Amino acid sequence: MTTSASDQNTLRVALVEGSPLLRAGIRSALDGAGGIDVVAEAGEARHVVPVVRGAAPDVVLMDLDLPGSASVELCRALVRDAGVRGILGTTGRGDDAGLLRSALLAGVRGYVSKSAGAHEMVGAVHMVGSGFMVAGDVAVRLVTGLLAVPGPRTEQDLVPLLTRREREILDLVARGYDNRRIARALTLAEKTVRNHVSAVFAKIGVSCRAQAVVYGREAGMGLTR
């Protein structure tokens, strides 16, 4: 674990990487970029949550290739227990649709290949730190595929969680509607829509609109009828 002071204009980053050699390489790239302060490092799953919680980073650069489902579970724990909102995944398995789906639903804001150059890696960190989602070309194609084909859940599975109105809201979110368009479609005030959207996100356990779209599409929502 490494920590250092940073000013308010510097992006605080926690680096999680299972390979010490690769971790050193990524650390070097981030340190050389300017505007980034690596405030914590972890290489083992058991250290991740306490290290990140103690460092309070703006972005967690998260190794998605940890053994088993450890990385996805850690992402969920970071969002739930450490209040992390900016997780950028790194992986050598950029063609793994299952991994991408699980990571998005767990709170990851995008991911980059571990073979990405320093410029691409640093740019992705800054994007996530600014609240955006990022993905390489392969990831974009995979997301498009995920959104086009519903997964194993069904809309009926959501009935115990969501009210009828909330299911209507999620269906429109899954179609790509923004709050203003939802308000027009359902003849509601935009503030009311925002409240409903927040309630839906809390109930289905997602932290951003992109995750809600994936969740809704996997439940069979948002499709042309």
GROMACS .gro file of C-alpha atoms in nm:
model
  225
    1MET     CA    1   0.000   0.000   0.000
    2THR     CA    2   0.128   0.342  -0.094
    3THR     CA    3  -0.025   0.677  -0.005
    4SER     CA    4   0.069   1.035  -0.070
    5ALA     CA    5  -0.087   1.377  -0.038
    6SER     CA    6  -0.269   1.529  -0.334
    7ASP     CA    7  -0.426   1.867  -0.393
    8GLN     CA    8  -0.782   1.929  -0.503
    9ASN     CA    9  -0.685   1.944  -0.872
   10THR     CA   10  -0.522   1.601  -0.869
   11LEU     CA   11  -0.712   1.281  -0.941
   12ARG     CA   12  -0.668   1.029  -0.659
   13VAL     CA   13  -0.633   0.673  -0.788
   14ALA     CA   14  -0.621   0.337  -0.611
   15LEU     CA   15  -0.446   0.068  -0.816
   16VAL     CA   16  -0.553  -0.296  -0.782
   17GLU     CA   17  -0.349  -0.544  -0.986
   18GLY     CA   18  -0.262  -0.904  -0.906
   19SER     CA   19   0.064  -0.908  -1.101
   20PRO     CA   20   0.341  -0.715  -0.921
   21LEU     CA   21   0.526  -0.658  -1.249
   22LEU     CA   22   0.221  -0.525  -1.430
   23ARG     CA   23   0.122  -0.320  -1.127
   24ALA     CA   24   0.463  -0.150  -1.132
   25GLY     CA   25   0.425  -0.077  -1.504
   26ILE     CA   26   0.078   0.075  -1.463
   27ARG     CA   27   0.197   0.274  -1.162
   28SER     CA   28   0.485   0.413  -1.368
   29ALA     CA   29   0.247   0.517  -1.647
   30LEU     CA   30   0.013   0.692  -1.404
   31ASP     CA   31   0.294   0.863  -1.214
   32GLY     CA   32   0.437   0.999  -1.536
   33ALA     CA   33   0.109   1.143  -1.659
   34GLY     CA   34   0.069   1.442  -1.429
   35GLY     CA   35  -0.257   1.526  -1.257
   36ILE     CA   36  -0.282   1.176  -1.109
   37ASP     CA   37  -0.178   1.068  -0.760
   38VAL     CA   38  -0.169   0.692  -0.691
   39VAL     CA   39  -0.278   0.698  -0.328
   40ALA     CA   40  -0.310   0.322  -0.268
   41GLU     CA   41  -0.212  -0.013  -0.416
   42ALA     CA   42  -0.333  -0.368  -0.355
   43GLY     CA   43  -0.240  -0.698  -0.514
   44GLU     CA   44  -0.452  -0.944  -0.316
   45ALA     CA   45  -0.830  -0.957  -0.298
   46ARG     CA   46  -0.840  -0.959   0.083
   47HIS     CA   47  -0.661  -0.622   0.099
   48VAL     CA   48  -0.868  -0.436  -0.157
   49VAL     CA   49  -1.171  -0.308   0.038
   50PRO     CA   50  -0.985  -0.188   0.351
   51VAL     CA   51  -0.707  -0.028   0.145
   52VAL     CA   52  -0.950   0.153  -0.084
   53ARG     CA   53  -1.177   0.261   0.199
   54GLY     CA   54  -0.881   0.410   0.383
   55ALA     CA   55  -0.749   0.596   0.078
   56ALA     CA   56  -1.082   0.746  -0.041
   57PRO     CA   57  -0.978   0.756  -0.411
   58ASP     CA   58  -1.164   0.924  -0.695
   59VAL     CA   59  -1.100   0.626  -0.923
   60VAL     CA   60  -1.019   0.261  -0.856
   61LEU     CA   61  -0.823   0.097  -1.137
   62MET     CA   62  -0.943  -0.258  -1.083
   63ASP     CA   63  -0.792  -0.585  -1.205
   64LEU     CA   64  -1.084  -0.785  -1.348
   65ASP     CA   65  -0.870  -1.095  -1.393
   66LEU     CA   66  -0.842  -1.194  -1.028
   67PRO     CA   67  -0.915  -1.565  -0.968
   68GLY     CA   68  -1.274  -1.685  -0.991
   69SER     CA   69  -1.535  -1.416  -0.939
   70ALA     CA   70  -1.323  -1.223  -0.688
   71SER     CA   71  -1.291  -0.910  -0.901
   72VAL     CA   72  -1.665  -0.876  -0.966
   73GLU     CA   73  -1.749  -0.937  -0.601
   74LEU     CA   74  -1.488  -0.680  -0.499
   75CYS     CA   75  -1.643  -0.423  -0.733
   76ARG     CA   76  -1.980  -0.477  -0.568
   77ALA     CA   77  -1.822  -0.444  -0.225
   78LEU     CA   78  -1.640  -0.125  -0.322
   79VAL     CA   79  -1.965   0.036  -0.438
   80ARG     CA   80  -2.168  -0.095  -0.145
   81ASP     CA   81  -1.924  -0.075   0.146
   82ALA     CA   82  -1.664   0.183   0.044
   83GLY     CA   83  -1.887   0.427  -0.145
   84VAL     CA   84  -1.676   0.406  -0.462
   85ARG     CA   85  -1.842   0.543  -0.777
   86GLY     CA   86  -1.551   0.548  -1.023
   87ILE     CA   87  -1.425   0.198  -1.103
   88LEU     CA   88  -1.226   0.140  -1.420
   89GLY     CA   89  -1.157  -0.224  -1.497
   90THR     CA   90  -0.842  -0.360  -1.657
   91THR     CA   91  -0.840  -0.702  -1.820
   92GLY     CA   92  -0.659  -0.926  -2.059
   93ARG     CA   93  -0.989  -1.092  -2.151
   94GLY     CA   94  -1.141  -0.818  -2.364
   95ASP     CA   95  -1.360  -1.064  -2.558
   96ASP     CA   96  -1.532  -1.211  -2.250
   97ALA     CA   97  -1.896  -1.099  -2.275
   98GLY     CA   98  -1.986  -1.264  -1.945
   99LEU     CA   99  -1.713  -1.077  -1.763
  100LEU     CA  100  -1.822  -0.745  -1.913
  101ARG     CA  101  -2.187  -0.801  -1.826
  102SER     CA  102  -2.103  -0.894  -1.467
  103ALA     CA  103  -1.861  -0.604  -1.429
  104LEU     CA  104  -2.111  -0.345  -1.557
  105LEU     CA  105  -2.380  -0.473  -1.324
  106ALA     CA  106  -2.132  -0.469  -1.035
  107GLY     CA  107  -2.061  -0.097  -1.079
  108VAL     CA  108  -1.769  -0.076  -1.322
  109ARG     CA  109  -1.777   0.237  -1.540
  110GLY     CA  110  -1.584   0.078  -1.826
  111TYR     CA  111  -1.263  -0.105  -1.888
  112VAL     CA  112  -0.942  -0.101  -2.084
  113SER     CA  113  -0.710  -0.374  -2.202
  114LYS     CA  114  -0.405  -0.445  -1.992
  115SER     CA  115  -0.206  -0.412  -2.314
  116ALA     CA  116  -0.330  -0.055  -2.367
  117GLY     CA  117  -0.067   0.214  -2.406
  118ALA     CA  118   0.002   0.465  -2.131
  119HIS     CA  119  -0.188   0.742  -2.313
  120GLU     CA  120  -0.503   0.530  -2.348
  121MET     CA  121  -0.485   0.409  -1.986
  122VAL     CA  122  -0.438   0.758  -1.847
  123GLY     CA  123  -0.715   0.899  -2.067
  124ALA     CA  124  -0.956   0.631  -1.946
  125VAL     CA  125  -0.872   0.707  -1.582
  126HIS     CA  126  -0.946   1.075  -1.638
  127MET     CA  127  -1.273   0.995  -1.815
  128VAL     CA  128  -1.399   0.781  -1.526
  129GLY     CA  129  -1.277   1.042  -1.280
  130SER     CA  130  -1.494   1.296  -1.462
  131GLY     CA  131  -1.802   1.074  -1.432
  132PHE     CA  132  -1.806   0.924  -1.782
  133MET     CA  133  -1.814   0.563  -1.894
  134VAL     CA  134  -1.535   0.435  -2.117
  135ALA     CA  135  -1.481   0.128  -2.331
  136GLY     CA  136  -1.254   0.017  -2.613
  137ASP     CA  137  -1.383  -0.090  -2.952
  138VAL     CA  138  -1.424  -0.454  -2.847
  139ALA     CA  139  -1.610  -0.352  -2.532
  140VAL     CA  140  -1.845  -0.129  -2.729
  141ARG     CA  141  -1.934  -0.417  -2.962
  142LEU     CA  142  -1.992  -0.645  -2.664
  143VAL     CA  143  -2.215  -0.391  -2.490
  144THR     CA  144  -2.417  -0.351  -2.809
  145GLY     CA  145  -2.461  -0.728  -2.820
  146LEU     CA  146  -2.561  -0.744  -2.455
  147LEU     CA  147  -2.824  -0.477  -2.505
  148ALA     CA  148  -2.964  -0.646  -2.815
  149VAL     CA  149  -3.015  -0.990  -2.663
  150PRO     CA  150  -3.205  -1.033  -2.336
  151GLY     CA  151  -3.039  -1.260  -2.081
  152PRO     CA  152  -3.185  -1.530  -1.857
  153ARG     CA  153  -3.387  -1.303  -1.625
  154THR     CA  154  -3.747  -1.224  -1.708
  155GLU     CA  155  -3.958  -0.919  -1.637
  156GLN     CA  156  -4.161  -1.130  -1.395
  157ASP     CA  157  -3.847  -1.166  -1.180
  158LEU     CA  158  -3.863  -0.791  -1.112
  159VAL     CA  159  -4.226  -0.784  -0.994
  160PRO     CA  160  -4.143  -0.831  -0.624
  161LEU     CA  161  -3.896  -0.541  -0.645
  162LEU     CA  162  -4.065  -0.280  -0.863
  163THR     CA  163  -4.408  -0.122  -0.870
  164ARG     CA  164  -4.600  -0.103  -1.196
  165ARG     CA  165  -4.491   0.257  -1.246
  166GLU     CA  166  -4.128   0.171  -1.170
  167ARG     CA  167  -4.139  -0.111  -1.427
  168GLU     CA  168  -4.269   0.141  -1.682
  169ILE     CA  169  -3.982   0.374  -1.593
  170LEU     CA  170  -3.720   0.099  -1.623
  171ASP     CA  171  -3.865  -0.012  -1.957
  172LEU     CA  172  -3.821   0.339  -2.096
  173VAL     CA  173  -3.473   0.375  -1.946
  174ALA     CA  174  -3.384   0.047  -2.120
  175ARG     CA  175  -3.507   0.197  -2.447
  176GLY     CA  176  -3.256   0.477  -2.404
  177TYR     CA  177  -3.502   0.748  -2.299
  178ASP     CA  178  -3.367   1.035  -2.085
  179ASN     CA  179  -3.575   1.174  -1.796
  180ARG     CA  180  -3.732   1.450  -2.005
  181ARG     CA  181  -3.849   1.207  -2.270
  182ILE     CA  182  -3.982   0.967  -2.004
  183ALA     CA  183  -4.174   1.254  -1.846
  184ARG     CA  184  -4.338   1.334  -2.181
  185ALA     CA  185  -4.417   0.968  -2.253
  186LEU     CA  186  -4.583   0.909  -1.914
  187THR     CA  187  -4.725   1.261  -1.866
  188LEU     CA  188  -4.529   1.313  -1.546
  189ALA     CA  189  -4.326   1.599  -1.403
  190GLU     CA  190  -3.955   1.559  -1.471
  191LYS     CA  191  -3.884   1.580  -1.096
  192THR     CA  192  -4.124   1.290  -1.039
  193VAL     CA  193  -3.941   1.089  -1.303
  194ARG     CA  194  -3.606   1.162  -1.136
  195ASN     CA  195  -3.745   1.034  -0.807
  196HIS     CA  196  -3.877   0.718  -0.971
  197VAL     CA  197  -3.546   0.658  -1.150
  198SER     CA  198  -3.355   0.693  -0.823
  199ALA     CA  199  -3.591   0.445  -0.656
  200VAL     CA  200  -3.550   0.196  -0.941
  201PHE     CA  201  -3.171   0.220  -0.929
  202ALA     CA  202  -3.174   0.157  -0.554
  203LYS     CA  203  -3.407  -0.142  -0.580
  204ILE     CA  204  -3.220  -0.320  -0.861
  205GLY     CA  205  -2.879  -0.235  -0.716
  206VAL     CA  206  -2.726  -0.025  -0.994
  207SER     CA  207  -2.545   0.307  -0.969
  208CYS     CA  208  -2.574   0.451  -1.320
  209ARG     CA  209  -2.801   0.456  -1.623
  210ALA     CA  210  -2.583   0.226  -1.834
  211GLN     CA  211  -2.611  -0.049  -1.573
  212ALA     CA  212  -2.987   0.003  -1.557
  213VAL     CA  213  -3.009  -0.036  -1.935
  214VAL     CA  214  -2.819  -0.366  -1.922
  215TYR     CA  215  -3.032  -0.487  -1.631
  216GLY     CA  216  -3.357  -0.393  -1.804
  217ARG     CA  217  -3.257  -0.547  -2.137
  218GLU     CA  218  -3.159  -0.872  -1.964
  219ALA     CA  219  -3.507  -0.872  -1.812
  220GLY     CA  220  -3.665  -0.839  -2.156
  221MET     CA  221  -3.745  -0.469  -2.122
  222GLY     CA  222  -3.677  -0.185  -2.359
  223LEU     CA  223  -3.746  -0.390  -2.669
  224THR     CA  224  -3.969  -0.283  -2.957
  225ARG     CA  225  -4.321  -0.409  -2.906
   0.00000   0.00000   0.00000
